[in-house]
Amino acid sequence: MSNNKKNKFITKKIVGEAVAESFRKLNPKYMIKNPVMFVVEIGFFISLVLTFFPSIFGDTGNNLRTYNLIVALILFITVLFANFAEAVAEGRGKAQAESLKKTRKDTMAKLLDNKENVKVISASELKKGDIVLVETGELIPNDGEVIQGLASVDESAITGESAPVMKEAGGDFASVTGGTKVVSDWLKVRITATPGESFLDKMIALVEGASRQKTPNEIALNTVLVSLTLIFLIVLVALYPMAMYSGVKILISTLIALLVCLIPTTIGGLLSAIGIAGMDRVTRFNVIAMSGKAVEACGDVNTMILDKTGTITYGNRLAAEFIPVSDAKIEELIDYSVISSFKDDTPEGKSIVELGNKLGTKVEAAKYENLDFIEFTAQTRMSGVDLKDGRKVRKGAQDSIKKFVVEAGGEIPKDLDESLTKVSKLGGTPLVVCVDNKIYGVIYLKDTVKPGLVERFARLREMGIKTVMCTGDNPLTAETIAREAGVDEFIAEAKPEDKIEAIKKEQSEGKIVAMTGDGTNDAPALAQADVGLAMNSGTTAAKEAANMVDLDSDPTKILEVVEIGKQLLITRGALTTFSIANDVAKYFAIIPAIFTVEIPEMQILNVMRLSTPSSAILSALIFNAIIIPALIPIAMRGVKYKPMKSEMLLLRNMMVFGVGGMIVPFVGIKVIDLIITPLLRILNLS
């Protein structure tokens, strides 16, 4: 899956299939789902009929058949381009679905009965609640929960990540996905999904777009577009008799051209593609959205509820500072701390060595390779190393080290407790370091905030999103981490029900809330939140409660997902603005062309100085067609999003897509007019 991120924007295969699909979508039964483009298709059929029977509405004139045919062809191409935009968006999703389908195989399953007897059956015959045995090298036949065993599972078929993950019964890592592979040991799995309804099946359906439903915003915008189309249709129906009364003869094909140019065909042709591409961008980010509504809701998020451990912090307490006590020198404390940690493979031990190296320790690891390392145990609560000269270097909990020193005949430094209190007040964990009967100082271990989060939270603040950190730590520790990370608020000593209350409180104020989680205890809060992002490594309950699943199990990814959601809304709004602004230029092209012959004073509106009425109408119609494929890359990739206040964002998009939407058609229509005018003279249509 992650490899998809590196794929080309549009491949030759996608283009080829999209072209074929564009013609299949011409079926009126399908086109009626897009009312704006359906009107264009009806206009094409009427123009086509007028090509063969030009006088059916009383129209007369030289080369009228040729003119009607050109209008019909341009309208036909307009509909094809709109279908092509949607087909390209669908094609990218189908390409991903095909790669997923390759991982779905009709595997065999070892079904266990009540007496632990094994019966080999097809995975398609498994039922919810069945218990299966999966051993080394075998594929997990369907989604389930581990009820016994401990094994490494290769989830690269789903996540794209090559490193296997540990799965075991109980806890938050008991959920397994059908199609993944056990690479060591064995597991007993209780099946939690019926065939055809597994997580992989749902992914395929969602990625293909088979289960895509229009979002509320998309439906609302579609209603606006239909309303505008009806308004222009009524205006043009009234315009025809008014023109006849004024002595102005308007060809039916010209009237159709005017209607097509004035209704919002650009956004009408791209609307569906924008929605599909929004889900596609999230999927390529290795997040599966259960609906387009979930992606759209991300763009409206006002408040983000975040766990501390694993999301804001690494979850492992890492060395942050060396604090010497009594007459000990800091260089001695650093050296002995590093010596005691060379063979300590815990995150804490590795961080002590790393910090010591940063501070310039001269200790060389090679000199201490053959020494006896004393591992940490729950009984001793300390670790260290015995040097060749008989000295014993130890680091550990304050009580254990104090006892060790006193038993060796040493004394406790008077300023030790002061240093211990200092570390505790900062919300950290103190490790005391001693050599034989002398205490050299304290190592300050802290739950380290992930790099870059301060800037990312600042970016969210610029978007107007409030961040709330939830943690089970005491208020002092929570305040320290919250201040360091730059979150807006924090909830200390939080229980699962406290998260739900926090979400409900924000929602009662009319805010859209997002949160992440992976455990069964997070499921109620994930269900309550407007955007719930569950980790793929989490429990089945969490994934079923959420409306988005992160295949990489990176809790911080919700920050980027929110930006993708905002990008979707901005793209839709920007292209709608561009589409409506387009109509202004097309108005100045066609209206003068229709009335100038009979009403010369209307020439003042021909600000583009278009050559002839025919070239003006056809130029506007051609521009109206080609602007749809020209905007496909923007619809697919999305408008570039920069964090800023909504007022500034609106102003920026109005300037770029509003003003730009008026300028581009003026230039484009004039260029097309210059190109086609000689051709129209040859066809005697000028």
XYZ file of C-alpha atoms in Angstrom:
686
model
C 0.000 0.000 0.000
C 2.653 2.534 0.946
C 4.296 1.957 -2.418
C 1.259 3.514 -4.043
C 2.398 6.860 -2.781
C 5.285 6.667 -5.239
C 3.140 5.689 -8.215
C 2.710 8.005 -11.171
C -0.127 10.507 -10.962
C -1.918 8.980 -13.988
C -0.610 5.918 -15.840
C -1.243 4.995 -19.480
C -3.408 2.104 -18.324
C -5.605 4.410 -16.232
C -5.966 6.833 -19.149
C -6.869 4.025 -21.563
C -9.501 2.592 -19.255
C -10.836 6.079 -18.468
C -11.345 6.851 -22.155
C -13.368 3.655 -22.633
C -15.319 4.336 -19.421
C -16.098 7.889 -20.645
C -18.123 6.434 -23.512
C -19.866 3.859 -21.302
C -20.963 6.635 -18.952
C -22.847 8.347 -21.805
C -25.821 6.141 -20.965
C -28.638 8.552 -19.966
C -29.502 6.279 -17.017
C -26.057 7.053 -15.622
C -25.847 10.693 -16.780
C -29.057 11.674 -14.999
C -27.156 11.219 -11.704
C -25.256 14.365 -12.698
C -28.092 16.769 -13.642
C -25.809 19.552 -14.920
C -24.004 17.313 -17.405
C -27.289 15.562 -18.236
C -28.592 18.929 -19.500
C -25.464 19.223 -21.669
C -26.096 15.738 -23.062
C -29.698 16.644 -23.916
C -28.334 19.756 -25.643
C -26.041 17.506 -27.677
C -28.938 15.297 -28.818
C -31.049 18.314 -29.814
C -28.133 19.867 -31.728
C -27.501 16.522 -33.426
C -31.138 16.312 -34.530
C -30.921 19.907 -35.822
C -27.885 18.879 -37.885
C -30.129 16.612 -39.963
C -33.358 18.634 -39.648
C -32.220 22.277 -39.288
C -35.641 23.760 -40.037
C -37.544 21.793 -37.416
C -37.768 24.941 -35.236
C -37.967 27.298 -38.166
C -34.232 28.067 -38.249
C -32.824 29.069 -41.634
C -29.444 30.173 -42.918
C -26.417 29.205 -44.939
C -24.425 26.216 -43.761
C -26.772 25.783 -40.802
C -26.201 22.023 -40.775
C -22.437 22.516 -40.430
C -22.884 25.038 -37.603
C -25.279 22.732 -35.728
C -22.916 19.794 -36.220
C -19.974 21.756 -34.777
C -22.066 22.762 -31.738
C -23.172 19.139 -31.277
C -19.589 17.846 -31.468
C -18.341 20.388 -28.935
C -21.171 19.479 -26.539
C -20.398 15.786 -27.040
C -16.742 16.391 -26.216
C -17.764 18.436 -23.142
C -19.749 15.486 -21.772
C -16.898 13.088 -22.603
C -14.385 15.289 -20.764
C -16.620 15.386 -17.682
C -16.986 11.594 -17.774
C -13.220 11.282 -18.308
C -12.492 13.340 -15.158
C -14.666 11.046 -13.052
C -13.302 7.910 -14.752
C -9.679 8.933 -14.065
C -10.469 9.414 -10.367
C -12.206 6.036 -10.263
C -9.375 4.441 -12.246
C -6.779 5.400 -9.644
C -8.923 3.796 -6.957
C -9.462 0.654 -9.032
C -5.707 0.347 -9.604
C -5.204 0.277 -5.835
C -8.035 -2.213 -5.453
C -6.404 -4.565 -7.971
C -3.182 -4.605 -5.954
C -5.222 -5.422 -2.853
C -7.135 -8.190 -4.629
C -3.846 -9.913 -5.421
C -3.283 -10.336 -1.688
C -6.695 -11.949 -1.242
C -6.278 -15.633 -1.931
C -8.545 -18.603 -1.382
C -6.394 -19.949 1.434
C -6.937 -23.076 3.481
C -7.708 -22.840 7.179
C -7.016 -25.237 10.056
C -10.350 -25.289 11.844
C -10.280 -26.451 15.490
C -13.235 -28.254 17.059
C -14.114 -28.466 20.772
C -11.566 -31.264 21.250
C -8.755 -29.342 19.543
C -8.918 -31.623 16.492
C -7.741 -29.998 13.271
C -9.855 -30.025 10.103
C -8.498 -28.339 6.969
C -11.188 -26.390 5.094
C -11.362 -23.515 2.620
C -11.195 -20.064 4.224
C -14.409 -19.170 2.394
C -16.241 -21.767 4.519
C -15.293 -20.154 7.842
C -18.016 -18.620 9.964
C -17.921 -15.908 12.563
C -16.876 -17.445 15.894
C -14.833 -20.321 14.410
C -11.411 -20.958 15.949
C -8.456 -21.645 13.661
C -4.804 -22.540 14.154
C -2.256 -20.564 12.108
C 1.372 -21.688 12.130
C 4.669 -20.393 10.723
C 4.490 -19.536 7.013
C 0.667 -19.700 6.837
C -1.736 -16.915 5.931
C -4.331 -15.825 8.455
C -7.566 -16.889 6.688
C -9.834 -14.065 7.881
C -10.073 -11.227 10.387
C -10.011 -12.325 13.989
C -8.801 -11.992 17.582
C -5.837 -13.936 18.965
C -7.038 -16.098 21.862
C -3.837 -18.038 22.436
C -0.191 -17.867 21.383
C 2.448 -15.257 20.575
C 3.792 -14.774 17.044
C 5.345 -12.321 14.574
C 2.957 -11.381 11.780
C 3.964 -9.901 8.424
C 1.330 -7.255 7.589
C 3.094 -5.877 4.507
C 0.236 -7.053 2.263
C -2.013 -4.551 4.041
C 0.288 -1.827 5.355
C 3.230 -1.948 2.961
C 5.599 -2.059 5.933
C 8.107 -4.932 5.799
C 8.830 -5.174 9.533
C 6.676 -7.886 11.201
C 4.643 -7.016 14.298
C 4.061 -9.071 17.422
C 0.550 -10.377 18.044
C -0.573 -11.978 21.283
C -3.729 -12.845 23.174
C -5.228 -10.092 25.301
C -4.363 -6.406 25.287
C -4.476 -4.001 22.368
C -2.463 -6.127 19.913
C -4.718 -9.160 19.624
C -6.423 -8.110 16.393
C -5.241 -9.830 13.187
C -6.226 -9.170 9.589
C -7.058 -11.760 6.945
C -4.369 -12.066 4.276
C -1.461 -11.329 6.630
C 1.211 -13.976 7.248
C 2.544 -15.608 10.429
C 6.353 -15.626 10.129
C 7.216 -17.253 13.474
C 5.548 -19.437 16.123
C 1.783 -19.994 16.049
C -1.555 -18.408 16.929
C -5.063 -19.562 17.751
C -7.474 -17.080 16.239
C -11.213 -16.595 16.791
C -12.742 -15.444 13.483
C -14.641 -12.137 13.832
C -15.796 -11.587 10.215
C -17.835 -13.604 7.773
C -16.364 -14.245 4.270
C -16.757 -11.212 2.027
C -16.986 -8.822 4.983
C -13.378 -8.856 6.161
C -11.328 -5.705 6.603
C -9.568 -6.405 3.292
C -12.917 -6.827 1.492
C -14.132 -3.515 2.932
C -10.898 -1.830 1.870
C -11.300 -3.085 -1.696
C -14.920 -1.912 -1.893
C -14.057 1.509 -0.468
C -11.006 2.011 -2.661
C -12.911 0.940 -5.793
C -15.569 3.482 -4.929
C -18.287 0.838 -5.077
C -19.614 1.910 -1.691
C -18.898 5.633 -2.065
C -21.833 7.803 -1.124
C -22.092 11.520 -1.730
C -21.236 13.582 1.341
C -23.658 16.154 2.833
C -21.576 19.065 1.484
C -21.407 17.421 -1.939
C -25.184 16.913 -1.958
C -25.741 20.536 -0.880
C -23.427 21.863 -3.610
C -25.073 19.591 -6.175
C -28.443 21.063 -5.164
C -27.077 24.587 -5.718
C -25.753 23.614 -9.153
C -29.105 22.093 -10.144
C -30.871 25.249 -8.931
C -28.568 27.479 -10.999
C -29.156 25.249 -14.028
C -32.926 25.526 -13.625
C -32.719 29.304 -13.212
C -30.672 29.715 -16.414
C -32.984 27.304 -18.219
C -36.015 29.395 -17.266
C -34.204 32.604 -18.263
C -33.294 31.205 -21.692
C -36.798 29.835 -22.292
C -38.091 33.361 -21.581
C -35.297 34.946 -23.659
C -36.355 33.244 -26.902
C -39.839 34.846 -27.232
C -38.469 38.170 -25.943
C -35.821 38.133 -28.668
C -38.417 37.196 -31.282
C -40.557 40.154 -30.138
C -37.520 42.453 -30.478
C -36.868 41.183 -33.955
C -33.779 39.213 -33.004
C -33.603 35.716 -34.471
C -31.750 33.273 -32.176
C -30.836 29.865 -33.501
C -31.844 26.992 -31.225
C -28.289 25.616 -31.305
C -27.000 29.069 -30.261
C -29.490 29.131 -27.410
C -28.259 25.695 -26.314
C -24.660 26.943 -26.509
C -25.568 29.925 -24.326
C -27.254 27.663 -21.762
C -24.295 25.267 -21.611
C -21.833 28.147 -21.212
C -23.800 29.829 -18.438
C -24.682 26.807 -16.294
C -21.869 25.635 -13.964
C -20.610 22.858 -16.257
C -16.990 23.102 -15.047
C -17.687 22.225 -11.417
C -20.576 19.982 -12.518
C -18.109 17.895 -14.523
C -15.482 17.810 -11.768
C -17.597 17.517 -8.609
C -17.713 13.732 -8.447
C -14.008 13.475 -9.355
C -13.058 15.823 -6.490
C -14.912 13.652 -3.959
C -13.395 10.413 -5.259
C -9.900 11.960 -5.345
C -10.291 13.118 -1.731
C -10.761 9.545 -0.531
C -7.981 8.457 -2.877
C -5.508 10.905 -1.298
C -6.335 9.601 2.168
C -5.944 5.996 0.972
C -2.565 6.745 -0.603
C -1.568 8.104 2.802
C -2.238 4.570 4.111
C -5.451 5.556 5.863
C -8.721 3.826 5.015
C -11.748 6.095 5.335
C -15.005 4.228 5.885
C -16.897 6.956 4.004
C -16.378 10.208 2.143
C -18.233 11.899 4.993
C -15.369 10.957 7.339
C -12.799 12.621 5.058
C -14.978 15.695 4.699
C -15.517 15.901 8.461
C -11.724 16.088 8.846
C -11.805 19.384 7.013
C -14.291 20.820 9.520
C -12.478 19.672 12.691
C -12.337 22.310 15.445
C -10.957 20.212 18.314
C -8.462 17.347 18.385
C -8.298 14.946 21.349
C -4.892 13.245 21.547
C -3.415 10.572 23.797
C -0.092 11.515 25.363
C 1.759 8.207 25.276
C 2.677 7.105 21.775
C 1.057 10.122 20.156
C 2.620 13.220 21.666
C 5.478 11.404 23.411
C 7.466 8.298 22.518
C 6.125 6.473 25.565
C 9.649 5.518 26.666
C 11.346 7.705 29.235
C 14.628 8.914 27.747
C 17.669 10.578 29.324
C 17.405 14.376 29.287
C 19.958 15.634 31.846
C 22.757 14.573 34.221
C 22.554 16.215 37.671
C 25.696 15.781 39.873
C 25.408 15.844 43.681
C 27.804 16.744 46.497
C 31.390 17.189 45.256
C 31.030 14.925 42.201
C 32.018 16.364 38.841
C 29.495 16.216 36.008
C 32.120 14.607 33.727
C 32.467 11.727 36.219
C 28.699 11.308 36.456
C 28.345 11.205 32.647
C 31.190 8.698 32.233
C 29.902 6.285 34.887
C 26.320 6.603 33.582
C 27.506 5.674 30.070
C 29.683 2.789 31.366
C 26.705 1.299 33.235
C 24.546 1.534 30.085
C 26.726 0.130 27.290
C 25.040 -3.280 27.516
C 21.638 -1.932 28.589
C 19.415 -2.539 25.538
C 16.383 -0.776 27.004
C 15.322 2.557 25.447
C 16.417 4.258 28.675
C 19.883 2.676 28.547
C 20.412 3.536 24.880
C 19.301 7.126 25.473
C 21.833 7.520 28.322
C 24.688 6.459 26.022
C 23.391 8.732 23.254
C 23.113 11.759 25.583
C 26.576 11.040 27.035
C 28.086 11.013 23.544
C 26.378 14.299 22.718
C 27.889 15.845 25.851
C 31.379 14.676 24.879
C 32.121 11.636 27.018
C 35.559 10.119 26.346
C 34.495 6.596 27.364
C 35.086 3.965 24.653
C 32.622 1.071 24.385
C 35.303 -1.389 23.207
C 37.053 -1.299 26.604
C 33.953 -2.590 28.392
C 32.786 -5.336 26.018
C 33.929 -8.311 28.122
C 32.650 -7.101 31.482
C 29.762 -8.696 33.383
C 26.602 -6.654 32.916
C 24.129 -6.718 35.823
C 20.611 -6.687 34.358
C 17.705 -4.837 35.910
C 15.224 -7.013 37.851
C 12.035 -6.241 39.693
C 13.716 -7.360 42.911
C 16.929 -5.303 42.713
C 15.471 -2.389 40.674
C 18.925 -1.448 39.432
C 21.425 -2.420 36.747
C 25.106 -1.810 36.050
C 28.510 -3.386 35.473
C 31.406 -4.768 37.525
C 34.714 -3.271 36.373
C 37.990 -5.213 36.112
C 39.478 -3.345 39.086
C 36.628 -4.546 41.302
C 34.548 -1.357 41.332
C 30.801 -1.774 40.995
C 28.957 0.812 38.890
C 25.214 0.883 39.403
C 22.211 2.960 38.315
C 18.616 2.509 39.435
C 15.719 3.553 41.650
C 16.609 5.880 44.516
C 15.641 3.460 47.304
C 17.644 0.591 45.817
C 20.785 2.696 45.238
C 20.569 4.267 48.706
C 20.394 0.801 50.265
C 23.303 -0.414 48.083
C 25.507 2.537 49.141
C 24.675 2.308 52.849
C 25.420 -1.436 52.893
C 28.807 -0.661 51.284
C 29.571 1.772 54.113
C 28.866 4.987 52.262
C 26.789 8.070 53.089
C 23.857 9.674 51.310
C 24.684 13.166 49.967
C 22.646 15.908 51.599
C 21.602 17.464 48.291
C 20.443 14.177 46.730
C 16.831 14.511 47.884
C 16.720 18.045 46.501
C 17.765 16.769 43.054
C 15.273 13.902 43.243
C 12.465 16.314 44.111
C 13.449 18.594 41.230
C 13.161 15.744 38.717
C 9.850 14.537 40.188
C 8.328 18.028 39.983
C 9.231 18.139 36.301
C 7.235 14.955 35.825
C 10.323 12.873 35.144
C 11.818 9.669 36.556
C 15.121 9.947 38.501
C 17.829 7.279 38.161
C 20.549 7.476 40.803
C 24.129 6.575 39.796
C 26.770 5.258 42.230
C 30.179 3.582 42.208
C 30.630 1.287 45.221
C 29.689 3.419 48.220
C 29.631 6.841 46.538
C 26.641 8.471 44.829
C 27.665 10.666 41.888
C 24.311 12.082 40.872
C 20.954 11.667 39.172
C 19.942 10.946 35.582
C 16.767 12.814 34.648
C 14.564 10.524 32.489
C 11.649 12.199 30.789
C 8.841 11.079 28.502
C 10.218 12.788 25.398
C 7.964 14.793 23.107
C 8.264 13.665 19.486
C 10.299 16.076 17.343
C 8.382 18.447 15.112
C 5.146 18.281 17.120
C 5.504 21.829 18.469
C 5.537 23.155 14.903
C 2.669 20.881 13.859
C 0.508 21.982 16.790
C 1.315 25.591 15.922
C 0.148 24.827 12.381
C -3.105 23.407 13.733
C -3.551 26.528 15.848
C -3.206 28.619 12.687
C -6.045 26.534 11.208
C -8.181 27.362 14.237
C -8.005 23.824 15.662
C -7.716 23.383 19.432
C -5.565 20.494 20.694
C -6.397 18.662 23.935
C -3.993 16.109 25.450
C -5.440 13.248 27.498
C -3.161 11.366 29.909
C -3.339 9.199 32.981
C -0.348 11.052 34.473
C -0.626 13.363 37.454
C -1.433 17.057 36.785
C 2.181 18.184 37.319
C 3.591 15.766 34.733
C 0.715 16.474 32.356
C 1.277 20.228 32.589
C 5.005 19.815 31.886
C 4.436 17.687 28.763
C 1.563 19.899 27.556
C 3.715 23.014 27.857
C 6.664 21.387 26.096
C 4.524 19.975 23.256
C 2.568 23.196 22.791
C -0.955 21.755 23.148
C -3.732 24.148 24.102
C -5.304 22.144 26.947
C -4.747 18.916 28.856
C -6.775 16.464 30.909
C -4.736 14.741 33.640
C -5.504 11.419 35.358
C -7.940 10.746 32.511
C -10.087 7.614 32.465
C -11.870 6.306 29.310
C -15.114 7.961 30.372
C -13.296 11.291 30.756
C -12.428 11.214 27.043
C -16.086 10.742 26.128
C -17.086 13.620 28.406
C -14.446 15.852 26.835
C -15.730 14.998 23.341
C -19.379 15.567 24.319
C -18.492 18.907 25.922
C -16.839 20.147 22.720
C -19.681 18.818 20.554
C -22.273 20.558 22.738
C -20.593 23.819 21.739
C -21.140 22.964 18.078
C -17.570 21.824 17.404
C -16.374 18.928 15.234
C -14.070 16.643 17.237
C -11.345 14.226 16.097
C -9.434 11.682 18.167
C -7.133 8.666 17.845
C -7.130 5.372 19.730
C -6.201 1.711 19.511
C -7.589 -0.058 22.562
C -10.978 -1.528 23.386
C -11.320 1.135 26.076
C -10.950 3.788 23.338
C -13.836 2.357 21.278
C -16.659 4.376 22.950
C -14.744 7.641 22.505
C -13.844 6.799 18.885
C -17.519 6.150 18.171
C -18.537 9.407 19.868
C -16.005 11.553 17.979
C -16.929 12.996 14.586
C -13.603 11.716 13.232
C -12.269 8.575 14.910
C -8.883 7.325 13.677
C -8.152 3.779 14.884
C -4.764 2.098 14.649
C -4.549 -1.025 12.470
C -2.501 -2.671 15.238
C -5.328 -2.018 17.681
C -8.302 -4.110 18.680
C -11.213 -5.067 16.448
C -13.539 -3.071 18.709
C -11.520 0.100 18.138
C -11.443 -0.380 14.344
C -15.175 -1.060 14.176
C -15.982 1.999 16.303
C -13.822 4.399 14.243
C -14.620 5.788 10.809
C -10.979 5.797 9.702
C -8.211 3.205 10.133
C -4.496 4.005 9.922
C -2.694 1.057 8.340
C 0.688 2.305 9.587
C -0.590 2.628 13.181
C 0.931 6.097 13.564
C -1.255 8.074 16.006
C 0.192 11.431 14.910
C -1.069 10.850 11.367
C -4.401 12.413 12.297
C -2.666 15.782 11.984
C -2.012 15.154 8.281
C -5.428 13.559 7.746
C -7.079 16.761 8.978
C -5.049 18.740 6.441
C -6.158 16.363 3.660
C -9.790 16.888 4.710
C -9.345 20.652 4.627
C -7.670 20.366 1.241
C -10.728 18.489 -0.078
C -13.125 21.224 1.064
C -10.856 23.986 -0.231
C -10.459 22.260 -3.611
C -14.210 21.922 -4.013
C -14.789 25.537 -2.986
C -11.967 26.888 -5.154
C -13.095 25.086 -8.313
C -16.725 26.101 -7.670
C -15.586 29.734 -7.437
C -13.547 29.338 -10.632
C -16.498 27.731 -12.446
C -18.971 30.469 -11.546
C -16.424 33.229 -12.295
C -15.953 31.647 -15.749
C -19.541 32.495 -16.617
C -18.813 36.228 -16.479
C -16.349 36.033 -19.399
C -18.595 33.694 -21.378
C -21.463 36.152 -20.860
C -19.392 38.920 -22.490
C -18.580 36.569 -25.371
C -22.013 35.192 -26.266
C -24.585 37.861 -25.371
C -23.076 40.501 -27.722
C -22.717 37.834 -30.429
C -26.435 37.058 -30.270
C -27.770 40.605 -30.319
C -25.139 42.714 -32.132
C -26.505 42.026 -35.628
C -29.950 43.414 -34.831
C -28.895 45.764 -32.030
C -25.524 47.347 -32.993
C -25.351 49.202 -29.681
C -24.688 45.816 -27.990
C -21.218 45.859 -29.626
C -20.004 47.862 -26.627
C -20.226 44.633 -24.584
C -17.867 42.854 -26.996
C -14.871 43.815 -24.826
C -12.800 40.928 -26.222
C -13.315 42.187 -29.780
C -14.222 38.717 -31.030
C -14.247 38.391 -34.823
C -17.803 37.285 -35.632
C -20.927 36.131 -33.777
C -20.293 32.535 -34.861
C -16.650 32.554 -33.739
C -17.625 34.174 -30.423
C -20.218 31.493 -29.650
C -18.035 28.580 -30.738
C -14.938 29.987 -28.960
C -16.851 30.226 -25.682
C -18.246 26.726 -26.187
C -14.808 25.229 -26.971
C -13.240 26.941 -23.943
C -16.104 25.623 -21.807
C -15.206 22.088 -22.951
C -11.405 22.161 -22.669
C -11.313 23.817 -19.244
C -12.689 20.591 -17.686
C -9.714 18.331 -18.596
C -7.357 21.254 -17.906
C -8.552 21.300 -14.289
C -8.372 17.500 -13.771
C -4.844 17.675 -12.235
C -6.049 20.224 -9.656
C -9.125 18.118 -8.889
C -6.958 15.017 -8.455
C -4.080 16.499 -6.473
C -6.106 19.118 -4.647
C -5.478 22.827 -4.190
C -2.291 23.409 -2.203
C -3.242 24.119 1.382
C -1.434 26.572 3.645
C -2.436 26.937 7.325
C -3.980 30.357 7.873
C -7.109 31.948 9.306
C -10.305 31.135 7.426
C -10.824 34.808 6.485
C -7.369 35.003 4.899
C -7.889 31.643 3.201
C -11.187 32.809 1.707
C -9.616 36.054 0.498
C -6.664 34.177 -1.045
C -8.890 31.726 -2.925
C -11.219 34.507 -4.082
C -8.216 36.337 -5.526
C -6.655 33.261 -7.145
C -9.714 31.334 -8.326
C -12.307 34.118 -8.391
C -10.338 36.811 -10.195
C -8.357 34.129 -12.047
C -11.621 32.486 -13.065
C -12.619 35.716 -14.828
C -9.246 36.528 -16.404
C -8.400 33.053 -17.781
C -11.592 32.724 -19.912
C -11.093 36.212 -21.406
C -7.599 35.206 -22.544
C -8.591 31.655 -23.506
C -11.663 32.607 -25.532
C -9.737 35.335 -27.396
C -6.931 32.900 -28.299
C -9.453 30.292 -29.515
C -11.240 32.993 -31.518
C -7.994 33.892 -33.301
C -7.385 30.215 -34.113
C -10.838 29.242 -35.389
C -11.771 32.422 -37.284
C -9.792 31.432 -40.438
C -11.343 27.949 -40.297
C -14.847 29.379 -40.051
C -14.173 31.579 -43.073
C -13.183 28.485 -45.042
C -16.445 26.810 -43.957
C -18.315 30.038 -44.765
C -19.601 30.298 -41.174
C -18.172 33.708 -40.328
